[in-house]
Amino acid sequence: MSPGIYDEKKFEDAIEAHLLQHGGYEQLPSEEFDAERGIFPDVVVSFVKKTQPEKWEKLETAYQGNARKRFLQDLTSALENLGTLELLRHGFRTTGTTIELAAFKPNTGLNPEVQRRYEANRLGVTRQLYYSTTDPGKCIDLALSINGLPVATAELKNPMTGQTLESAKTQYMSDRDSGEPVLKFKRGALVHFAVDPNEVEYTTELDGDDTHFLPFNRGHDNGSGNPPHESGHRTAYLWEDVWAKDSWMEILQRFIHIDEEEITKDGMKVDTEETMIFPRYHQLECVRKLVESARENGAGEDYLIQHSTGSGKSKSIAWLVHRLVSLHDDADEAVFDGVVVVTDRTVLDEQLQKTIYELDHKTGVVHGIEGDQGSKSEELADALEAGKPVIITTLQTFPYVIEHTQGLPERNYAIVVDEAHSSQTGEMAKEMKQILSRQNVEEDDDWEDLLAKSAKSRGQQENLSFFAFTATPKGKTLEAFGHTSEDGEKPDPFHLYSMRQAIEEGFILDVLQNYTTYDTFYGIAKAIEEDPQVPQKKAVKAVSRFLKLHPHNISQKVEIIVEHFRNHTQHKIGGKAKAMIVTSSRVQAVRYKKAIDEHIEQNGYDLNALVAFSGTVEDDGMEYTEKGMNNGIKQSELPSKFDTSEYQVLVVADKYQTGFDQPLLHTMYVDKKLSGVQAVQTLSRLNRTHPGKEDTFVLDFENDREDIYDAFQPYYEKTTVEETTDPQHIYKLESELNGFQIYTQQEVDKFAEAFFSPENRGTEQAHAKLNGHIQPARDRFMVKDEETQDEFRSKLRSFLRLYKFQSQVVNYADTQLEKLYTFGRFLYKELPRDSDTSRVEFNDELALQYYRLEKSEEGEIELDSTGGGVSSPTETGGGSEEDPEVELSTIVEKINDELGTDFTEADQLFLDQLKEDALEDDHLRRSAQVNSRENFALEFDDVLTDMFIDRMDQNQELFAKFMDNEEVQEVITKHLRREVYQESQSAEG
């Protein structure tokens, strides 16, 4: 076969042919290129003369026949000073005249003149562009230009000739002089592509060996790379779609921009660094798909965007907001009258303002709610009433806006939610919907009108579209914002950029690559002669607290942590690596910080630690605050202080485990039980990339590798819902609550009337009225037996949680449910908690006999492509399980038997014996025969715990697992419950 069929030239031919035939381009020969100026001068002059003849005549008059030369001189100077992007977007001034160098597509079709100028743009494609001012033989494979100004270059490689994408990148880094006009940052082409038939990468700044390329691939099977393409070139989307005229002009107009970042050293600003931002493929695709759907469907739609950390979410949000502000439908009507961005990240406000100004050069578009001149709610109300184009606020501000709003006009809003969580389905989200959907109090509204508006406001609103971004969607979030999947059953994200793709493309690090777990073995003894009766479950938790906070336990772990950090972590990232210690409580964080300081001082180490916790902690008669333990550093200053070279270790207790972005964080020491989303969000603090940061490390004292695998697996690729909630389930709970006869329907109705009545709002009598309607139900509750109280309290809590969530998904608009929900919220607050609220504590009663820390497993926790689902709320609100009282000595024996080994044949034999014992229990067997599985479970599960306790001497290792590991307990219980139930049913037949 002739080499010419598959060589690089044929690859260039295919790309050029498509651009000329279908992409709206014209061929510009390299001979017409002026390497000194870095432009195609004839094309630039031709475009200006054709589109702005009056302005060219002014130049002719001003320069007296020398217009072309002077214009090109001024243009070259402007390129050097302002850059290509600025000139294409906003033109440049010469002799008092603004010359436009490109015309962009208008937002509407109402101005045909602007459309004609857009059509006049000349997109050029040049093969073998001879660009060098010093070496005439050097050329670039492909160049794209707009009206004579180069905007992109591409080096094309074909693996069939032994060259790949990497060859193209190497060529850019080693053989392309960034000082040449066409390759100079800002002044020349805006982006440089390395392309082969399989993959694409790009850079916006050539800097020799330090040039940083980013993938520009579509993704394949939720990972990196590209799917097959009918043309045979997997990268054909680049020239067929991305470089097509309308697409390419839109990218230049609405996406590419300059970012300015402050360079700090030890917390002080030392310089400003500029970066040319070009969208990654998933960002471009996501924004375009959302915009197109909003244009077609108008307001009233919800969208869930599952984008992993490392996806550039802030940029995606900024680009989306910028598009939504000016979006018009096919009838040239604005789709949205305003955009509200809901976020808890203060940094997003500044980023949005900068990005939108960079794109439009318009100030005042973005209005952040700061509360500087008064209350935030009043400021938000004023901004909404004034019709500000973009408002950035927190969800917490909305419930208080209604008292300040005079009544909003009919407007359609796009609500962009940054990091959507289940809180979006709560009361605050309902208040936001109620305000923005114009369901304000009118003069003739009575309480029933307001009740109906309250119920209606929970569901989807015709004038509101939600665009919810999250890396870790819960089941609730998927159901509330997701789209129907291809199988028509379970909700899917509208757009996905998976954790797997982000890792494979190098935007985040795999935090599970190096994961070491430790097992802790304790021996404790009862240190008092008495053997008091204590509640079993509370006692087990109390012993666990005793052990976790024991000075010897903490000192041993601190020694492992500090020595590991010194020997394995401190030298990483050029000696800049930092570590985080995740503790399970504020008291534990305080003790860790003290122990670390003592260990460092005793050994004379050059290390410093900070601690982060909220409020004041009392421990051993002393009071501790974060500021006091950190030598006077304010809470707001802690992140910037930790960013300096002075501090290396940060101890945290429920702080800095979400949203904390510290790229130098390399190692995490975990002494806290983690599961689900919390595990992913906490460990993901490590995944930020940084030059010299090649790996991460986790040392875990508390969690099993299987638990961490189970937490991460659902979010590795596309997250799905295991089982959607049944809309009828809420009515079942309503019926069960009514059956307790603790409240009457009249009391519910009277409470709702008082609560929603416009006359009661803001009056001193309102609280008394509400309280008067609640008290009879509370009194009836108080005379019930403890078991009934527990069951009612649990059922009511389940009803409140489920209605709060499900009313967002299912448009009930049911005033009866709304009444009960409103009444129930206040009644629940009035109900006393469990009768035994005292927490069991052990101090002098116990003594630590022996203690051993042992490394159990290390290495990678490998995720796979089998997918994984998350659950939505399905709780039925069963009564609380009894907490039988047992002797303290029994609790001590249980804790001491925790060995953590795998199941053995002896374990299986023990379980078989338990099953036989259960089947021989006449009461249990009859219960299985006459009850449903659900009702049988309520009785069997309690009995099984007692059976384990009775037989713990027969298999102490398995007993310890059952009592201390909830997942092990659940697996064993489900297995034995099913076996006993089925065999009892069979025996009856």
mmCIF file of N, CA and C in Angstrom, residues 521-558:
data_model
loop_
_atom_site.group_PDB
_atom_site.id
_atom_site.type_symbol
_atom_site.label_atom_id
_atom_site.label_comp_id
_atom_site.label_asym_id
_atom_site.label_seq_id
_atom_site.Cartn_x
_atom_site.Cartn_y
_atom_site.Cartn_z
ATOM 1 N N PHE A 521 -6.536 -2.409 68.501
ATOM 2 C CA PHE A 521 -6.966 -3.459 69.427
ATOM 3 C C PHE A 521 -6.837 -2.938 70.854
ATOM 4 N N TYR A 522 -7.938 -3.048 71.583
ATOM 5 C CA TYR A 522 -7.970 -2.549 72.950
ATOM 6 C C TYR A 522 -8.200 -3.713 73.922
ATOM 7 N N GLY A 523 -7.768 -3.531 75.132
ATOM 8 C CA GLY A 523 -8.214 -4.379 76.233
ATOM 9 C C GLY A 523 -8.612 -3.454 77.354
ATOM 10 N N ILE A 524 -9.859 -3.545 77.819
ATOM 11 C CA ILE A 524 -10.304 -2.670 78.892
ATOM 12 C C ILE A 524 -10.830 -3.512 80.047
ATOM 13 N N ALA A 525 -10.817 -2.930 81.203
ATOM 14 C CA ALA A 525 -11.282 -3.633 82.398
ATOM 15 C C ALA A 525 -12.190 -2.722 83.193
ATOM 16 N N LYS A 526 -13.106 -3.319 83.919
ATOM 17 C CA LYS A 526 -13.966 -2.593 84.828
ATOM 18 C C LYS A 526 -13.132 -2.231 86.055
ATOM 19 N N ALA A 527 -13.050 -0.937 86.340
ATOM 20 C CA ALA A 527 -12.143 -0.481 87.415
ATOM 21 C C ALA A 527 -12.860 -0.225 88.727
ATOM 22 N N ILE A 528 -14.108 -0.645 88.821
ATOM 23 C CA ILE A 528 -14.850 -0.467 90.070
ATOM 24 C C ILE A 528 -15.455 -1.802 90.477
ATOM 25 N N GLU A 529 -15.727 -1.951 91.766
ATOM 26 C CA GLU A 529 -16.273 -3.224 92.242
ATOM 27 C C GLU A 529 -17.720 -3.412 91.785
ATOM 28 N N GLU A 530 -18.487 -2.303 91.761
ATOM 29 C CA GLU A 530 -19.888 -2.446 91.375
ATOM 30 C C GLU A 530 -19.990 -2.885 89.915
ATOM 31 N N ASP A 531 -21.142 -3.471 89.588
ATOM 32 C CA ASP A 531 -21.407 -3.870 88.206
ATOM 33 C C ASP A 531 -22.756 -3.275 87.801
ATOM 34 N N PRO A 532 -22.766 -1.940 87.568
ATOM 35 C CA PRO A 532 -24.040 -1.249 87.359
ATOM 36 C C PRO A 532 -24.728 -1.677 86.069
ATOM 37 N N GLN A 533 -26.062 -1.608 86.064
ATOM 38 C CA GLN A 533 -26.845 -1.851 84.857
ATOM 39 C C GLN A 533 -26.780 -0.580 83.990
ATOM 40 N N VAL A 534 -26.481 -0.751 82.722
ATOM 41 C CA VAL A 534 -26.380 0.396 81.819
ATOM 42 C C VAL A 534 -27.093 0.059 80.518
ATOM 43 N N PRO A 535 -27.693 1.089 79.828
ATOM 44 C CA PRO A 535 -28.323 0.835 78.531
ATOM 45 C C PRO A 535 -27.284 0.319 77.539
ATOM 46 N N GLN A 536 -27.606 -0.787 76.886
ATOM 47 C CA GLN A 536 -26.603 -1.500 76.086
ATOM 48 C C GLN A 536 -26.011 -0.657 74.956
ATOM 49 N N LYS A 537 -26.871 -0.099 74.099
ATOM 50 C CA LYS A 537 -26.345 0.625 72.934
ATOM 51 C C LYS A 537 -25.595 1.879 73.360
ATOM 52 N N LYS A 538 -26.173 2.621 74.299
ATOM 53 C CA LYS A 538 -25.508 3.842 74.745
ATOM 54 C C LYS A 538 -24.185 3.526 75.425
ATOM 55 N N ALA A 539 -24.146 2.392 76.120
ATOM 56 C CA ALA A 539 -22.908 2.019 76.787
ATOM 57 C C ALA A 539 -21.818 1.677 75.782
ATOM 58 N N VAL A 540 -22.207 0.974 74.706
ATOM 59 C CA VAL A 540 -21.222 0.634 73.669
ATOM 60 C C VAL A 540 -20.639 1.913 73.071
ATOM 61 N N LYS A 541 -21.512 2.907 72.799
ATOM 62 C CA LYS A 541 -21.020 4.170 72.255
ATOM 63 C C LYS A 541 -20.137 4.894 73.273
ATOM 64 N N ALA A 542 -20.529 4.817 74.542
ATOM 65 C CA ALA A 542 -19.749 5.498 75.578
ATOM 66 C C ALA A 542 -18.363 4.886 75.718
ATOM 67 N N VAL A 543 -18.286 3.548 75.647
ATOM 68 C CA VAL A 543 -16.970 2.901 75.705
ATOM 69 C C VAL A 543 -16.135 3.307 74.511
ATOM 70 N N SER A 544 -16.791 3.410 73.334
ATOM 71 C CA SER A 544 -16.063 3.837 72.131
ATOM 72 C C SER A 544 -15.497 5.239 72.311
ATOM 73 N N ARG A 545 -16.298 6.161 72.894
ATOM 74 C CA ARG A 545 -15.791 7.511 73.162
ATOM 75 C C ARG A 545 -14.642 7.478 74.153
ATOM 76 N N PHE A 546 -14.790 6.657 75.182
ATOM 77 C CA PHE A 546 -13.733 6.529 76.186
ATOM 78 C C PHE A 546 -12.417 6.132 75.533
ATOM 79 N N LEU A 547 -12.496 5.167 74.620
ATOM 80 C CA LEU A 547 -11.282 4.672 73.965
ATOM 81 C C LEU A 547 -10.710 5.705 72.991
ATOM 82 N N LYS A 548 -11.611 6.339 72.180
ATOM 83 C CA LYS A 548 -11.124 7.297 71.184
ATOM 84 C C LYS A 548 -10.426 8.483 71.835
ATOM 85 N N LEU A 549 -10.923 8.889 73.021
ATOM 86 C CA LEU A 549 -10.372 10.070 73.681
ATOM 87 C C LEU A 549 -9.295 9.732 74.706
ATOM 88 N N HIS A 550 -9.015 8.443 74.870
ATOM 89 C CA HIS A 550 -8.022 8.041 75.864
ATOM 90 C C HIS A 550 -6.654 8.625 75.494
ATOM 91 N N PRO A 551 -5.957 9.223 76.437
ATOM 92 C CA PRO A 551 -4.657 9.853 76.133
ATOM 93 C C PRO A 551 -3.677 8.903 75.450
ATOM 94 N N HIS A 552 -3.655 7.635 75.866
ATOM 95 C CA HIS A 552 -2.703 6.703 75.264
ATOM 96 C C HIS A 552 -3.057 6.454 73.801
ATOM 97 N N ASN A 553 -4.340 6.316 73.521
ATOM 98 C CA ASN A 553 -4.781 6.109 72.138
ATOM 99 C C ASN A 553 -4.341 7.277 71.257
ATOM 100 N N ILE A 554 -4.621 8.484 71.704
ATOM 101 C CA ILE A 554 -4.281 9.662 70.900
ATOM 102 C C ILE A 554 -2.776 9.828 70.785
ATOM 103 N N SER A 555 -2.046 9.604 71.871
ATOM 104 C CA SER A 555 -0.586 9.785 71.806
ATOM 105 C C SER A 555 0.051 8.791 70.842
ATOM 106 N N GLN A 556 -0.450 7.551 70.824
ATOM 107 C CA GLN A 556 0.105 6.551 69.913
ATOM 108 C C GLN A 556 -0.180 6.920 68.460
ATOM 109 N N LYS A 557 -1.392 7.389 68.189
ATOM 110 C CA LYS A 557 -1.734 7.773 66.814
ATOM 111 C C LYS A 557 -0.972 9.028 66.394
ATOM 112 N N VAL A 558 -0.817 9.953 67.318
ATOM 113 C CA VAL A 558 -0.062 11.171 67.007
ATOM 114 C C VAL A 558 1.379 10.832 66.652
#
